CSV table of C-alpha atoms in Angstrom, one decimal:
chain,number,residue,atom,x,y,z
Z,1,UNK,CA,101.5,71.5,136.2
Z,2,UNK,CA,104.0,72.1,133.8
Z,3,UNK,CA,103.3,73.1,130.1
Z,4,UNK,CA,105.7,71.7,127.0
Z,5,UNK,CA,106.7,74.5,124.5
Z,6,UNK,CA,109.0,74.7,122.1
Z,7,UNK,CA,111.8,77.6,121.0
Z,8,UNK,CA,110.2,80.3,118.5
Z,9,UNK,CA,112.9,80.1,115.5
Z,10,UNK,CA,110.3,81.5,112.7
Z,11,UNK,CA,111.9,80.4,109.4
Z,12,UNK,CA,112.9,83.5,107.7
Z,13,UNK,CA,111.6,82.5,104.2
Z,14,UNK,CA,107.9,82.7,106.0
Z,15,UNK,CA,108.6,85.7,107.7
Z,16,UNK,CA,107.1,88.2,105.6
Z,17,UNK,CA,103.8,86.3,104.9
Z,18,UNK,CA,101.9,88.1,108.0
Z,19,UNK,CA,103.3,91.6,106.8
Z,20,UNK,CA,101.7,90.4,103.3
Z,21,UNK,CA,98.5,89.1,104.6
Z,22,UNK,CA,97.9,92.8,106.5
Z,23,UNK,CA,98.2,94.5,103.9
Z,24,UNK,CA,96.1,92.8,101.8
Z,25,UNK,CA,93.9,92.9,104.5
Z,26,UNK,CA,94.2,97.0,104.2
Z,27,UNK,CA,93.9,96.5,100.4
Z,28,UNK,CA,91.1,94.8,100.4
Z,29,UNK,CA,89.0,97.0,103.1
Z,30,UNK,CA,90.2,100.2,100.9
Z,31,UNK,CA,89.1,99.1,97.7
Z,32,UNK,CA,85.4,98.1,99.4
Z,33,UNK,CA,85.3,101.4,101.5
Z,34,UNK,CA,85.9,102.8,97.9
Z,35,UNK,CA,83.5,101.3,96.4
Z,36,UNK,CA,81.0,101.9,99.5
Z,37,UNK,CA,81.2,105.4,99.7
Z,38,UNK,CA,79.1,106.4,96.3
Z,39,UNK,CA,76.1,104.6,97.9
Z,40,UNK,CA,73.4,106.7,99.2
Z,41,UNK,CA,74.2,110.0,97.7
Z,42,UNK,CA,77.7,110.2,100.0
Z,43,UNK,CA,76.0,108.4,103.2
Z,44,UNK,CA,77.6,105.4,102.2
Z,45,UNK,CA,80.9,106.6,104.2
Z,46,UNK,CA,79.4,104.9,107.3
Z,47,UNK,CA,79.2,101.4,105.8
Z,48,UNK,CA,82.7,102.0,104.3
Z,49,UNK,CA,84.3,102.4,107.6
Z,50,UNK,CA,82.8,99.3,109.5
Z,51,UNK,CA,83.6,97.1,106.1
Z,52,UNK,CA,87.6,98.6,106.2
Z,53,UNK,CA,87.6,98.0,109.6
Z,54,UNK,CA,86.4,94.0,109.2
Z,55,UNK,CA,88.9,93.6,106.3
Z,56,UNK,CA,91.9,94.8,108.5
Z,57,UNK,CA,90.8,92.4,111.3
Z,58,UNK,CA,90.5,90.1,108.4
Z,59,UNK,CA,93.9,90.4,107.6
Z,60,UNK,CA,95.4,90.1,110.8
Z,61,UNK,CA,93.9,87.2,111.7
Z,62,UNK,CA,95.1,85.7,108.7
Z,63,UNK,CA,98.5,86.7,109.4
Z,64,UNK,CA,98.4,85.2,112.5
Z,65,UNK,CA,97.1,81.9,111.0
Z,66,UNK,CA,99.4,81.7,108.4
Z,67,UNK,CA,102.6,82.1,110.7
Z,68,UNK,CA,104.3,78.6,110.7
Z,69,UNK,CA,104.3,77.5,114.5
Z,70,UNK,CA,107.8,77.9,116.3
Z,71,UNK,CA,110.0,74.8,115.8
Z,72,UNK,CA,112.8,73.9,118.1
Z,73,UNK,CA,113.9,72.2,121.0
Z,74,UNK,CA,111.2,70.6,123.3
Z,75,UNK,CA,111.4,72.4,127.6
Z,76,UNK,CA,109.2,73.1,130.3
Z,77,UNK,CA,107.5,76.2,131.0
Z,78,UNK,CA,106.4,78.1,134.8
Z,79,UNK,CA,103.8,76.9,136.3
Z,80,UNK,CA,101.5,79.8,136.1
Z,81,UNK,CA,98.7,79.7,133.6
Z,82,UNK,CA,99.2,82.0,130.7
Z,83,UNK,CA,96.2,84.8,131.1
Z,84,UNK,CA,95.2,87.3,128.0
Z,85,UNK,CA,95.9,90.3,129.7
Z,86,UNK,CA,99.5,89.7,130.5
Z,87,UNK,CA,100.2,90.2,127.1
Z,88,UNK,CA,97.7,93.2,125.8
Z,89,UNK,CA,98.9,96.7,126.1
Z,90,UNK,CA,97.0,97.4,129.0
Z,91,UNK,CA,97.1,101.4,128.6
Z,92,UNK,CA,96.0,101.3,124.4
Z,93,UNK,CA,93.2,98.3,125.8
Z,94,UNK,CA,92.1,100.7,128.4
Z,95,UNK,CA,91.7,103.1,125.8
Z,96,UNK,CA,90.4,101.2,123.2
Z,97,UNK,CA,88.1,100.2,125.7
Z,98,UNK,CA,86.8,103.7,126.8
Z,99,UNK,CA,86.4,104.4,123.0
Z,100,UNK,CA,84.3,101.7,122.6
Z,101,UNK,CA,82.0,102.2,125.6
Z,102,UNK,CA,82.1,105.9,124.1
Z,103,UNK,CA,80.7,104.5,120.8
Z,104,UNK,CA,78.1,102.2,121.9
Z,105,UNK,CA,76.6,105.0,123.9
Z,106,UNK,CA,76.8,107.6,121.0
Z,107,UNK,CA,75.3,105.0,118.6
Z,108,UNK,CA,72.7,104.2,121.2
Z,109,UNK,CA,71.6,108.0,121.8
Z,110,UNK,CA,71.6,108.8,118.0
Z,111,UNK,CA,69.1,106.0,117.4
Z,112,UNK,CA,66.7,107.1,120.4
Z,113,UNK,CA,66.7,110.9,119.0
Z,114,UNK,CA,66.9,109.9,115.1
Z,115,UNK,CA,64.0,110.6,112.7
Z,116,UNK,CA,63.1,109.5,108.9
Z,117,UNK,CA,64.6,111.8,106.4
Z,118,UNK,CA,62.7,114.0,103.5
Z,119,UNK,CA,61.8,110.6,101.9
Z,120,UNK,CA,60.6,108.6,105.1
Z,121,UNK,CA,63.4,106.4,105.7
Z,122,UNK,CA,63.3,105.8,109.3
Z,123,UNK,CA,66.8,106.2,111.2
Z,124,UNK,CA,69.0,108.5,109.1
Z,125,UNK,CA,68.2,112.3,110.2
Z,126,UNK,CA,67.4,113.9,113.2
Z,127,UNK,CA,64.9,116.7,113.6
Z,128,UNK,CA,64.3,119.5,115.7
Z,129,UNK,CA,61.2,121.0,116.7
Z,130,UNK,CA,62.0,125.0,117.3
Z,131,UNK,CA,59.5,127.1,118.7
Z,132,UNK,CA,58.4,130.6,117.4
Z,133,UNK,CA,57.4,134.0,118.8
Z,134,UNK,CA,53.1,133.9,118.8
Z,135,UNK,CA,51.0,134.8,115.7
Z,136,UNK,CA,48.1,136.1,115.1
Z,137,UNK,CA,46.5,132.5,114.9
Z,138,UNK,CA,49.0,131.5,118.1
Z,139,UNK,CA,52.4,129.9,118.3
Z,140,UNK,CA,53.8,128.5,115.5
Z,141,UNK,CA,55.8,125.4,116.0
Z,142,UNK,CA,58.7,125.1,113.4
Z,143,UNK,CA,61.3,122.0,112.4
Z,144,UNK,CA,64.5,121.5,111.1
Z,145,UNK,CA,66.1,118.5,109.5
Z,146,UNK,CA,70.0,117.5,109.3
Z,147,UNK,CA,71.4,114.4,108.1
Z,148,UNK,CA,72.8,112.0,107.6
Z,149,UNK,CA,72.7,111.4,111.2
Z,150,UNK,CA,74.2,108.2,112.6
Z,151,UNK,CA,70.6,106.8,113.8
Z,152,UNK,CA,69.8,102.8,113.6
Z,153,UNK,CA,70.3,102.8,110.1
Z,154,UNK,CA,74.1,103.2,110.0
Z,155,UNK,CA,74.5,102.3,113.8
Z,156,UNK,CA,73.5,98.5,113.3
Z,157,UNK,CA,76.1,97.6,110.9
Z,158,UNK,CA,78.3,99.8,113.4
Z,159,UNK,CA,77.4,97.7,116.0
Z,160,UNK,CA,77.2,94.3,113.8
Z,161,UNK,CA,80.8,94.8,112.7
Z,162,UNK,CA,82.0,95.7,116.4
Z,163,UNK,CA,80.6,92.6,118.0
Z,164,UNK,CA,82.4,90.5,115.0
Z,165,UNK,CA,85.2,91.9,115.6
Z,166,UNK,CA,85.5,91.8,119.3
Z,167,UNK,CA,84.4,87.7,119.0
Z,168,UNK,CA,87.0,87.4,115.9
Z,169,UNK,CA,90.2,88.9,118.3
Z,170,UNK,CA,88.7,87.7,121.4
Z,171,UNK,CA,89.3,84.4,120.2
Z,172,UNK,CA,92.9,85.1,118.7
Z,173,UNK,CA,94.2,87.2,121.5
Z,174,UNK,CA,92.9,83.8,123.4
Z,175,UNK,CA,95.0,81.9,120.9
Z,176,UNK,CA,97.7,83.1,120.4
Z,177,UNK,CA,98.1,83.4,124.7
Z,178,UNK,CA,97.8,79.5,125.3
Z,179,UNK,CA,99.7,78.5,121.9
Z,180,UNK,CA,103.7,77.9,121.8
Z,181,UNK,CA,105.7,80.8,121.5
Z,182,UNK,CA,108.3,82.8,123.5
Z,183,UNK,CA,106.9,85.8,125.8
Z,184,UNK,CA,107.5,88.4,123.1
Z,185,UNK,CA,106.4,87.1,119.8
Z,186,UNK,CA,103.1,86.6,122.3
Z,187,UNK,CA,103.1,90.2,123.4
Z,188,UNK,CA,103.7,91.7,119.5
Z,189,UNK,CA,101.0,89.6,117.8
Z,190,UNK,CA,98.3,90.5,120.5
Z,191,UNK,CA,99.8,94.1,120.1
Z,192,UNK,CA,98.7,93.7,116.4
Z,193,UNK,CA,95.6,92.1,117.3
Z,194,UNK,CA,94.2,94.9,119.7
Z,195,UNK,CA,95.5,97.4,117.2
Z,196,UNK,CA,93.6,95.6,114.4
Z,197,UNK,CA,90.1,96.3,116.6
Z,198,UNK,CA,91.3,99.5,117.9
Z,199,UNK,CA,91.3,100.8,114.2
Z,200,UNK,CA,87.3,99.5,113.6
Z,201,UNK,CA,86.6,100.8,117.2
Z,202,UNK,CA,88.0,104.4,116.5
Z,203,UNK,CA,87.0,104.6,113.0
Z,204,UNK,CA,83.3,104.0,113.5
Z,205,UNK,CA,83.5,106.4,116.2
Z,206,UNK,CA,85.3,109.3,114.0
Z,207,UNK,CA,82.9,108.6,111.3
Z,208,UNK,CA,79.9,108.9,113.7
Z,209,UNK,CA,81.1,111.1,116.0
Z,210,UNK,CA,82.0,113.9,113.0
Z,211,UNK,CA,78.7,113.3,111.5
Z,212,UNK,CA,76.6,113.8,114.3
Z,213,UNK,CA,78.4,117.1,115.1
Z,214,UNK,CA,78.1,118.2,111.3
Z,215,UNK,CA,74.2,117.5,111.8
Z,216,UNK,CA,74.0,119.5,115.1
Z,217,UNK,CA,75.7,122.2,113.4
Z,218,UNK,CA,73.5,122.2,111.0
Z,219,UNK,CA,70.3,123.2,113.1
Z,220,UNK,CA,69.9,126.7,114.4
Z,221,UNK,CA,67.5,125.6,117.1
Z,222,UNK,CA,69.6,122.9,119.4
Z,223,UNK,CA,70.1,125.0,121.7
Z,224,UNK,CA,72.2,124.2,125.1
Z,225,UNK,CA,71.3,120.7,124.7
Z,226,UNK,CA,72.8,121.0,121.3
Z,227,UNK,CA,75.9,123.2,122.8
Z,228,UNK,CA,76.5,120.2,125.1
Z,229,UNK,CA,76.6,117.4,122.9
Z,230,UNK,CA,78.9,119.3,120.4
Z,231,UNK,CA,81.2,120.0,123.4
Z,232,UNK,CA,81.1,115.8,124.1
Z,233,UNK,CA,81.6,114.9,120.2
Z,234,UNK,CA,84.8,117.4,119.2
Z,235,UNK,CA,86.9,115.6,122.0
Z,236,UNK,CA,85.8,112.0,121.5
Z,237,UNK,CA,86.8,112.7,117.1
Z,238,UNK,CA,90.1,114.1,118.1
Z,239,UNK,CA,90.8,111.5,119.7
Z,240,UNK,CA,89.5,108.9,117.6
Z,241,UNK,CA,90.9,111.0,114.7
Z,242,UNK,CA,94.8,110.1,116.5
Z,243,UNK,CA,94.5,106.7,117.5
Z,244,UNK,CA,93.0,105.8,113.7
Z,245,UNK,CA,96.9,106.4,112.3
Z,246,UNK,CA,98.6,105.2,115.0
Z,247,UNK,CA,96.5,101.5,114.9
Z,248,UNK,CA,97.0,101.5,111.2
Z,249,UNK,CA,100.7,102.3,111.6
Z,250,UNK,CA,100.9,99.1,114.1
Z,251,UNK,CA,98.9,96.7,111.7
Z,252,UNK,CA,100.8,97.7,109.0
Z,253,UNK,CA,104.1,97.3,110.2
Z,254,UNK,CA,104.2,93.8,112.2
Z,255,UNK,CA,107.1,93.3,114.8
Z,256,UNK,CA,106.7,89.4,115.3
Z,257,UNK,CA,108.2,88.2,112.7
Z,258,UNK,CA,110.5,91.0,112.0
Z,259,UNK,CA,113.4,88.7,113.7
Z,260,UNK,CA,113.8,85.6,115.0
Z,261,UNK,CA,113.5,84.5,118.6
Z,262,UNK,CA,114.4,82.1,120.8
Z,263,UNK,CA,112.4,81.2,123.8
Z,264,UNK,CA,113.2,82.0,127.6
Z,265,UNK,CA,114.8,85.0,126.7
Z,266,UNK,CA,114.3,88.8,125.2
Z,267,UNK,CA,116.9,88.8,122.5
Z,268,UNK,CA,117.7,86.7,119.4
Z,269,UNK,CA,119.7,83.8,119.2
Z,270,UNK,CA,119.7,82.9,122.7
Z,271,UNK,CA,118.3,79.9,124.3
Z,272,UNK,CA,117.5,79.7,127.9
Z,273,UNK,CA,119.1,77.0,130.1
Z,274,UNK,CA,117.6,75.0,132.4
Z,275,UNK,CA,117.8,75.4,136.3
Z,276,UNK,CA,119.2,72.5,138.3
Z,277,UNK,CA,116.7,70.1,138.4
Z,278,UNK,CA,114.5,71.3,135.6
Z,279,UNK,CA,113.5,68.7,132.8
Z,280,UNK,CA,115.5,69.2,129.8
């Protein structure tokens, strides 16, 4: 069954509107991480990364939306059905993907092990029980505290603003793959789009990833298990800690609308001619 499409000629006085609506997008999610981060006595940093991470999605979305549809001459497409995941980056959506298991997983540990803090608040610490050499009166059983830790308490909203996000480009990715549009312009804006929930996915795991090792460090008495889990966290921040500039570098900096294209082909300008029996 064939499909109707028709040529991608953006008009060039709409062009920059999805570069604008990214960056307000960023703009937006800086100024509420900014005003996020005060809260709690500093703990507030991991609400400010899930709400900069929505924002940016937010944006790009919008972008997309906002994009006038191609206009041109009406042809006929293959015969294949277009799928999703001809058009992700299959090695960054691999990634992205592995991140994301990684950070359910942390998220899902840290709230298993967490305990309430000095004032009872359930969730944001974690304690360790350390025990002593024997007294007079018998062993002595000794804690320590460290926080914040990334327990239920910041690992819901974590999780909240990662299932919006995957449902929100889930359902763009989906339609921006079935929608008119040459093979490029498809494979830049779903470029954008996985880049837009990479950044959430590897900024909520930096943020919990650093501050469960900072409350590990902070405990004498973790011992191997404690040796261990440090030795799991470092990697998965330095990682998370590169791909968070490289996503923001690809939201900020959109590619399809950066020219106009013409469908059938990879370069500008060019339309494709039909084959010998093809519907014009």
């Amino acid at each position: 069954m064939s499909e109707t499409e028709l040529s991608t000629t953006v008009p060039a006085s709409r062009a920059p509107v999805d570069r604008y609506a990214r960056w307000t997008g960023l703009l937006v999610g800086a100024l509420a991480a900014r005003w996020l981060t005060p809260l709690e006595g500093g703990d507030g940093i991991l609400y400010a990364i899930p709400a900069f991470g929505l924002c940016t999605v937010a944006g790009v979305l919008a972008g997309d939306a906002l994009t006038p549809q191609a206009r041109g001459a009406v042809r006929t497409a293959g015969l294949a059905p277009r799928r999703v995941r001809d058009y992700v980056p299959p090695r960054l959506t691999a990634l992205l993907l592995a991140l994301a298991g990684a950070l359910v997983l942390l998220l899902a540990v840290a709230g298993a092990v967490a305990s309430p803090d000095d004032l009872g608040r359930a969730g944001r610490s974690l304690t360790v029980h350390c025990a002593q050499a024997a007294h007079a009166s018998g062993p002595r059983l000794l804690s320590q505290s460290a926080g914040p830790w990334p327990g239920l308490h910041y690992g819901l909203p974590m999780l909240g603003s990662l299932a919006v996000a995957t449902a929100a480009c889930g359902w763009s990715l989906r339609r921006i793959a079935t929608r008119p549009g040459d093979e490029q312009s498809r494979r830049d804006r779903s470029l954008a789009v996985v880049a837009a929930w990479g950044l959430i996915v590897s900024a909520s795991l930096l943020g919990a990833a650093s501050t469960a090792s900072g409350a590990l460090m902070s405990v004498t008495c973790d011992g191997t298990a404690g040796t261990v889990a440090n030795g799991v966290l470092w990697p998965l921040a330095v990682v998370a800690l590169v791909t968070v500039p490289w996503t923001l570098v690809t939201v900020c900096s959109p590619r399809a609308s950066s020219a106009p294209r013409a469908a059938g082909t990879g370069r500008a300008g060019r339309t494709r001619r039909p084959a010998q029996g093809e519907d014009r």
